[in-house]
Amino acid sequence: MDAKARNCLLQHREALERDIKTSYIMDHMISDGVLTVAEEEKVKIEPTQQQRAAMLIKMILKKDNYSYISFYNALLHEGYKDLAAFLYGGLPTVSSSNVRTVLCEGGVPQRPVVFVTRKRLVNEIRQKLFKLNGEPGWVTVYGMAGCGKSVLAAEAVRDHQLLEDCFPGGVHWVSVGKQDKSGLLMKLQNLCTRLDHDESFSQRLPLNIEEAKDRLRILMLRKHPRSLLILDDIWDPWVLKAFDNQCQILLTTRDKSVTDSVMGPKYVVPVESGLGKEKGLEILSLFVNMKKADLPEQAHSIIRECKGSPLVVSLIGALLRDFPNRWEYYLRQLQNKQFKRIRKSSSYDYEALDEAMSISVEMLREDMKNYYTDLSILQKDVKVPAKVLCILWDMETEEVEDILQEFVNKSLLFCDRNGKSFRYYLHDLQVDFLTEKNRSQLQELHKKMITQFQRHHQLHTLSPDEEDCMYWYNFLAYHMATASMHKELCALMFSLDWIKAKTELVGPAHLIHEFVEYRHILDEKDCTVCENFQEFLSLNGHLLGRRPFPNIVQLGLCEPETSEVYQQAKLQAKQEVDNGMLYLEWVNKKTIKNLSRLVVRPHTDAVYHACFSEDGQRIASCGADKTLQVFKTETGEKLLEIKAHEDEVLCCAFSTDDRFIATCSVDKKVKIWNSINGELVHTFDEHSEQVNCCHFTHNSNHLLLATGSSDDFIKLWDLNQKGCRNTLFGHTNSVNHCRFSPDDKLLASCSADGTLKLWDVKSANERKSINVKQSFLNSEESQDDTEVIVKCCSWFADGTRIMVAAKNRVFLWNIDTCSKVADCRGHLSWVHSVMFSPDGSSFLTSSDDQTIRLWEIEKVCKNSATVLKQEVDVVFHDNEVMVLAVDNVKHLQLIHGKAGQIDNLTEAQVSCCCLSPNLQYVAFGDEDGTIKILELPNGRIFPSRIRHKKAVRRIQFTADGETLISSSDDSAIQVWNWRSEKDCVFLQAHQETVKDFRLLKNSKLLSWSFDGTVKVWNIITGRLEKDFHCHQAAVLYCDVSPDGTKFSSASADKTAKIWDFDLLSPLHELTGHKGCVRCSVFSVDSNLLATGDDNGEVRIWNVSRGELLHPCVPFSVEEGVATHGGWVTDLRFSPDNKMLVSAGGYLKWWNVVTGESLQTFYTNGTNLKKIHVSPDFKTYVTVDNLGILYILQILE
């Protein structure tokens, strides 16, 4: 302490000791952080008032300048103005203005006019902040709304020592609240702008949440190190993740579990919901500007009737401030008025709030009462922009804000200020009160809202930039339904324009929820149309939630022609085609059945497991992103997201009473969670390797949990004993899955050792072992090189059927007959889990393709499961598309694409096939190397003596149909006259398998191989004429320029090259691809070359100069998602060289000049190997990895 300040205090010590009362002065000093609770107790134990004052002054003399300043301010605040005047001359030159400046610059709110200290809580928050010790971490202040969390957080940082020692970089306050993604992005942009006010890091605002998160991390690390970020009013865990940047963070929330989703040290400060009597009286005294001791007797009774609710006390205090003589009146109102109980809540004191609300509303002017009644239509937890109420009341913004501010001043409404924007909301209990009070008027009030909206807005003119836009997208349907405006609601919900606009902003889950919520209304209009739209949203949800946002009209064109969605899409598409837009019709879609009912994409990586709750209302899922997610079965709406483990979460399971969810992980741990609030209940860690599976018994009276691990063991855990009851030995490899039988007597387990074992639960002994893998390998289908591992199983409710997943397929088996009941294809990658719904009508599957699918048993059992292999030949003939294909049950099919007719030609182990140019003959190669020719239409087969040593991989007729060319895994090419079987020429010079070949002019043939060479042959003499050593790695594709002078080679070495047939060295080497270059194609005029790689990138090059003109990539892509949904496998130019089509994870059409995407067609499956294009570039044929054939035609 400065000498001047010390001397001043000593000089007036006697007067101070004689006159001051220490109790309230110490409250202020503790709040300022200059006095500890222990020191306060030391003062309190002194027997007399004068001795307590002497002890306090003795302590202050040993402290610093800030203690002197705090003591001086406390004297002023408590009314000791004369004594404060004695100390004024000794005030140190360093004042608290430094703290005020830091807090003001950081946006920390000032103390409210009516402020009472809560020293214990303030000190507890400070202690937790000190515990962070300069390291990243989280301090959470949580409690009910209105309990003063924000005020406490602001007060905690109002301390010089704390700021100096812990946060010299400053304090930054962000009011968050309930946010959607666009609102959160705005908050992040504002914060980044504040932190980078001189724009030294970037002059452009971040465009998405991930970019904003990264910008914030850099700013906090480099520009504001050792600073504190305060996040006020956090509601959702996903919002918190945006600030998870290794910062020191203080947050306020109603839900303490929000930090479960983030990592790092965590400290929690709970705020009690009720005030003590003394604090309640202090609030009233400050409102009415009286000393606490002078308050009338009614004040004590009012505090008792308010039952300690801070919100109610504030409401009454605000009323008394305006009418200070009405103590008896307000007490009588609280005691005598009988308010209807709305509902019981453990979080709020409803009775007291009801009473205070009624009194507050009655004191409003008549016109203000009417405005307040209008607020009855607002929903809970929804912050409404002022502009919405401007529309409702037909007023200017300033007029509306004045009205609302009066409500705010009387604690009847709350305001959230976000920069220049004002958002208003009611407390949950205020909403309940208004709804009950004005129930008879609600319909008319909602109708008024819709009428006013229609006066000011057209649906197609709603812009995301407008302040009220998000409100209307979220709540327009709610207002229409509550107003009983059924006709308007149906018109809205059955509009593809509305679907498009809303899903682009908020995703599909909310819309699906609305279709479920208002189904009874929508069905009145047309239940079939309602079903059309709901199914469209459910089955395309995984696409509608991604970026770039898909063209919803193109998605609609894939719906059945009888669907209202299709008819609206067709109408829109025809209008847009006239303006140059490109759309595709799926000509043969009538033959395709959609088996799944709902497709959602809740995770950012592979989904390893999904399961129903026992009541079937919820689904839990987990995966490689280390999270546990819980969402609604009907709509896919997310209910819970938990960062569950330190590593990938492999399995999850609901307990039979739905109270708990178990998770297990690569981190070797098993965890039990509260399924409602996400709290961690227990952790088991006795497995020595990753835990692959978990499952609860069906009897809730005595819960057992079974877990299987890569340590080859199964463990049974007793939740009552919180320990392992039994360890089951018997498997010789990892246990992948386990399931209790419906009666809990048996436990089934699947293992990587290829067996399914049944265990007796009571004795823990092995009952039976079945070699499931062998049964699967004995199925009628040939196996590829991928090992078949049985991943999981699920019992049917009556124990008669079991479901098994292997690779990307799901099989339904009858246990008694061991026969296959159904075969379900739909996932694009490995299926990790299968599970029946409780009622047995549907089942869930989850996969590496990041989706969860809900299937209907009735549909999949009717499905024949006959699908095509991807090796097809296509001939475009007389406005018909002839497709020669092989299906999974060994049939060779000739498909008349547009007519839909299918001719089954023969049965054989076909490895490749082709049609003759005149469509009179079919040639097909076998896995054993034989080649056969089939005559159309009589089906006569001509066996050939010509054969390869290994499987035939490619076969082709020459233009006259007399000669066949074939290549094989034996690295040889054969050319022969198939009719006479004479003049057979063997082209053998490649050292490895021939990848493919291409016929040239003048009886020449170009071939390329995995040996890295490209060769030119004379097919008449068999002589090797040219041998190009093109690449060090495999040559994956070649194309010949239409002028016949050049060819291109694409390789696994990530390069492509352009060659002249007359030169053995390349004209140009095209570099820059980051993945294997899998395809290349020349433009029709031979001036351009397009190349595609395994990273999903397409590049367009100038052939003569070998220069890159531009890449073709979508404008934005989700993190971790390939730009083309996977490898680019095939490319084709249009005849006018202006358009390019590419095949990969899906089909894309590009503008060759600009590189912009013109259209995307999302196939049901993925991994498209080839696209066949008609000469006029108007018809396209491909087959996806689910065996679905697509014949697409440009809409004209």
PDB file of C-alpha atoms in Angstrom, residues 357-465:
ATOM      1  CA  MET A 357     -46.711 -13.018 -13.164  1.00  0.00           C
ATOM      2  CA  SER A 358     -50.388 -12.326 -12.676  1.00  0.00           C
ATOM      3  CA  ILE A 359     -49.702  -9.304 -10.518  1.00  0.00           C
ATOM      4  CA  SER A 360     -47.137  -7.945 -12.993  1.00  0.00           C
ATOM      5  CA  VAL A 361     -49.444  -8.273 -15.988  1.00  0.00           C
ATOM      6  CA  GLU A 362     -52.376  -6.639 -14.185  1.00  0.00           C
ATOM      7  CA  MET A 363     -50.256  -3.563 -13.519  1.00  0.00           C
ATOM      8  CA  LEU A 364     -49.664  -2.933 -17.238  1.00  0.00           C
ATOM      9  CA  ARG A 365     -51.559  -0.272 -19.178  1.00  0.00           C
ATOM     10  CA  GLU A 366     -54.481  -1.657 -21.162  1.00  0.00           C
ATOM     11  CA  ASP A 367     -52.748  -1.304 -24.543  1.00  0.00           C
ATOM     12  CA  MET A 368     -49.593  -2.911 -23.174  1.00  0.00           C
ATOM     13  CA  LYS A 369     -51.658  -5.825 -21.812  1.00  0.00           C
ATOM     14  CA  ASN A 370     -52.876  -6.506 -25.351  1.00  0.00           C
ATOM     15  CA  TYR A 371     -49.349  -6.524 -26.719  1.00  0.00           C
ATOM     16  CA  TYR A 372     -48.257  -8.844 -23.927  1.00  0.00           C
ATOM     17  CA  THR A 373     -51.176 -11.172 -24.685  1.00  0.00           C
ATOM     18  CA  ASP A 374     -49.901 -11.430 -28.275  1.00  0.00           C
ATOM     19  CA  LEU A 375     -46.711 -12.960 -26.879  1.00  0.00           C
ATOM     20  CA  SER A 376     -48.744 -16.050 -25.909  1.00  0.00           C
ATOM     21  CA  ILE A 377     -47.924 -17.499 -29.340  1.00  0.00           C
ATOM     22  CA  LEU A 378     -44.183 -17.628 -28.635  1.00  0.00           C
ATOM     23  CA  GLN A 379     -42.616 -21.009 -27.914  1.00  0.00           C
ATOM     24  CA  LYS A 380     -40.329 -21.928 -25.039  1.00  0.00           C
ATOM     25  CA  ASP A 381     -36.594 -21.382 -25.392  1.00  0.00           C
ATOM     26  CA  VAL A 382     -37.043 -19.448 -28.634  1.00  0.00           C
ATOM     27  CA  LYS A 383     -35.419 -16.046 -29.046  1.00  0.00           C
ATOM     28  CA  VAL A 384     -37.510 -13.994 -31.421  1.00  0.00           C
ATOM     29  CA  PRO A 385     -36.002 -11.201 -33.536  1.00  0.00           C
ATOM     30  CA  ALA A 386     -37.668  -7.819 -33.091  1.00  0.00           C
ATOM     31  CA  LYS A 387     -38.552  -7.865 -36.801  1.00  0.00           C
ATOM     32  CA  VAL A 388     -40.988 -10.768 -36.256  1.00  0.00           C
ATOM     33  CA  LEU A 389     -42.932  -8.620 -33.818  1.00  0.00           C
ATOM     34  CA  CYS A 390     -42.688  -5.653 -36.191  1.00  0.00           C
ATOM     35  CA  ILE A 391     -44.590  -7.790 -38.695  1.00  0.00           C
ATOM     36  CA  LEU A 392     -47.070  -8.998 -36.084  1.00  0.00           C
ATOM     37  CA  TRP A 393     -47.874  -5.477 -34.863  1.00  0.00           C
ATOM     38  CA  ASP A 394     -47.300  -3.638 -38.167  1.00  0.00           C
ATOM     39  CA  MET A 395     -44.906  -1.182 -36.521  1.00  0.00           C
ATOM     40  CA  GLU A 396     -41.480   0.311 -37.039  1.00  0.00           C
ATOM     41  CA  THR A 397     -38.572  -1.405 -35.301  1.00  0.00           C
ATOM     42  CA  GLU A 398     -38.037   1.448 -32.855  1.00  0.00           C
ATOM     43  CA  GLU A 399     -41.695   1.412 -31.743  1.00  0.00           C
ATOM     44  CA  VAL A 400     -41.586  -2.343 -31.144  1.00  0.00           C
ATOM     45  CA  GLU A 401     -38.323  -2.126 -29.221  1.00  0.00           C
ATOM     46  CA  ASP A 402     -39.795   0.565 -26.947  1.00  0.00           C
ATOM     47  CA  ILE A 403     -42.786  -1.644 -26.108  1.00  0.00           C
ATOM     48  CA  LEU A 404     -40.623  -4.686 -25.507  1.00  0.00           C
ATOM     49  CA  GLN A 405     -38.164  -2.721 -23.402  1.00  0.00           C
ATOM     50  CA  GLU A 406     -40.982  -1.854 -21.024  1.00  0.00           C
ATOM     51  CA  PHE A 407     -41.704  -5.560 -20.618  1.00  0.00           C
ATOM     52  CA  VAL A 408     -37.993  -6.200 -20.086  1.00  0.00           C
ATOM     53  CA  ASN A 409     -37.804  -3.475 -17.436  1.00  0.00           C
ATOM     54  CA  LYS A 410     -40.638  -5.123 -15.534  1.00  0.00           C
ATOM     55  CA  SER A 411     -38.978  -8.575 -15.779  1.00  0.00           C
ATOM     56  CA  LEU A 412     -41.837  -9.802 -17.977  1.00  0.00           C
ATOM     57  CA  LEU A 413     -39.570 -10.468 -20.941  1.00  0.00           C
ATOM     58  CA  PHE A 414     -35.892 -11.098 -21.549  1.00  0.00           C
ATOM     59  CA  CYS A 415     -33.667  -9.545 -24.165  1.00  0.00           C
ATOM     60  CA  ASP A 416     -30.544 -10.971 -25.748  1.00  0.00           C
ATOM     61  CA  ARG A 417     -28.408  -8.375 -27.471  1.00  0.00           C
ATOM     62  CA  ASN A 418     -26.217  -9.642 -30.276  1.00  0.00           C
ATOM     63  CA  GLY A 419     -24.411  -6.578 -31.598  1.00  0.00           C
ATOM     64  CA  LYS A 420     -27.084  -4.416 -33.198  1.00  0.00           C
ATOM     65  CA  SER A 421     -29.611  -7.252 -33.184  1.00  0.00           C
ATOM     66  CA  PHE A 422     -32.179  -7.674 -30.390  1.00  0.00           C
ATOM     67  CA  ARG A 423     -33.805 -11.039 -29.704  1.00  0.00           C
ATOM     68  CA  TYR A 424     -36.560 -11.412 -27.133  1.00  0.00           C
ATOM     69  CA  TYR A 425     -37.762 -14.437 -25.229  1.00  0.00           C
ATOM     70  CA  LEU A 426     -40.039 -15.453 -22.385  1.00  0.00           C
ATOM     71  CA  HIS A 427     -39.106 -17.627 -19.459  1.00  0.00           C
ATOM     72  CA  ASP A 428     -40.570 -21.143 -19.775  1.00  0.00           C
ATOM     73  CA  LEU A 429     -42.901 -20.452 -16.894  1.00  0.00           C
ATOM     74  CA  GLN A 430     -44.045 -17.178 -18.404  1.00  0.00           C
ATOM     75  CA  VAL A 431     -44.931 -19.067 -21.596  1.00  0.00           C
ATOM     76  CA  ASP A 432     -46.930 -21.600 -19.567  1.00  0.00           C
ATOM     77  CA  PHE A 433     -48.710 -18.811 -17.706  1.00  0.00           C
ATOM     78  CA  LEU A 434     -49.670 -16.912 -20.867  1.00  0.00           C
ATOM     79  CA  THR A 435     -50.773 -20.070 -22.683  1.00  0.00           C
ATOM     80  CA  GLU A 436     -53.076 -21.052 -19.844  1.00  0.00           C
ATOM     81  CA  LYS A 437     -54.398 -17.529 -19.298  1.00  0.00           C
ATOM     82  CA  ASN A 438     -55.177 -16.894 -22.966  1.00  0.00           C
ATOM     83  CA  ARG A 439     -56.054 -20.404 -24.101  1.00  0.00           C
ATOM     84  CA  SER A 440     -59.374 -19.359 -25.658  1.00  0.00           C
ATOM     85  CA  GLN A 441     -57.635 -16.713 -27.803  1.00  0.00           C
ATOM     86  CA  LEU A 442     -54.675 -18.766 -29.014  1.00  0.00           C
ATOM     87  CA  GLN A 443     -56.144 -19.839 -32.342  1.00  0.00           C
ATOM     88  CA  GLU A 444     -56.992 -16.274 -33.329  1.00  0.00           C
ATOM     89  CA  LEU A 445     -53.623 -15.001 -32.134  1.00  0.00           C
ATOM     90  CA  HIS A 446     -51.771 -17.544 -34.312  1.00  0.00           C
ATOM     91  CA  LYS A 447     -54.064 -16.707 -37.240  1.00  0.00           C
ATOM     92  CA  LYS A 448     -53.151 -13.050 -36.798  1.00  0.00           C
ATOM     93  CA  MET A 449     -49.476 -14.005 -36.986  1.00  0.00           C
ATOM     94  CA  ILE A 450     -49.976 -15.884 -40.279  1.00  0.00           C
ATOM     95  CA  THR A 451     -52.115 -13.126 -41.781  1.00  0.00           C
ATOM     96  CA  GLN A 452     -49.472 -10.528 -40.963  1.00  0.00           C
ATOM     97  CA  PHE A 453     -46.717 -12.763 -42.363  1.00  0.00           C
ATOM     98  CA  GLN A 454     -48.607 -13.144 -45.635  1.00  0.00           C
ATOM     99  CA  ARG A 455     -49.009  -9.359 -45.865  1.00  0.00           C
ATOM    100  CA  HIS A 456     -45.282  -8.738 -45.532  1.00  0.00           C
ATOM    101  CA  HIS A 457     -43.612 -11.825 -47.040  1.00  0.00           C
ATOM    102  CA  GLN A 458     -43.795 -14.198 -49.970  1.00  0.00           C
ATOM    103  CA  LEU A 459     -42.296 -17.638 -49.305  1.00  0.00           C
ATOM    104  CA  HIS A 460     -39.979 -17.472 -52.303  1.00  0.00           C
ATOM    105  CA  THR A 461     -38.683 -14.031 -51.262  1.00  0.00           C
ATOM    106  CA  LEU A 462     -37.479 -15.084 -47.774  1.00  0.00           C
ATOM    107  CA  SER A 463     -33.761 -14.401 -47.716  1.00  0.00           C
ATOM    108  CA  PRO A 464     -31.276 -16.011 -45.276  1.00  0.00           C
ATOM    109  CA  ASP A 465     -29.800 -12.534 -44.850  1.00  0.00           C
TER     110      ASP A 465
END
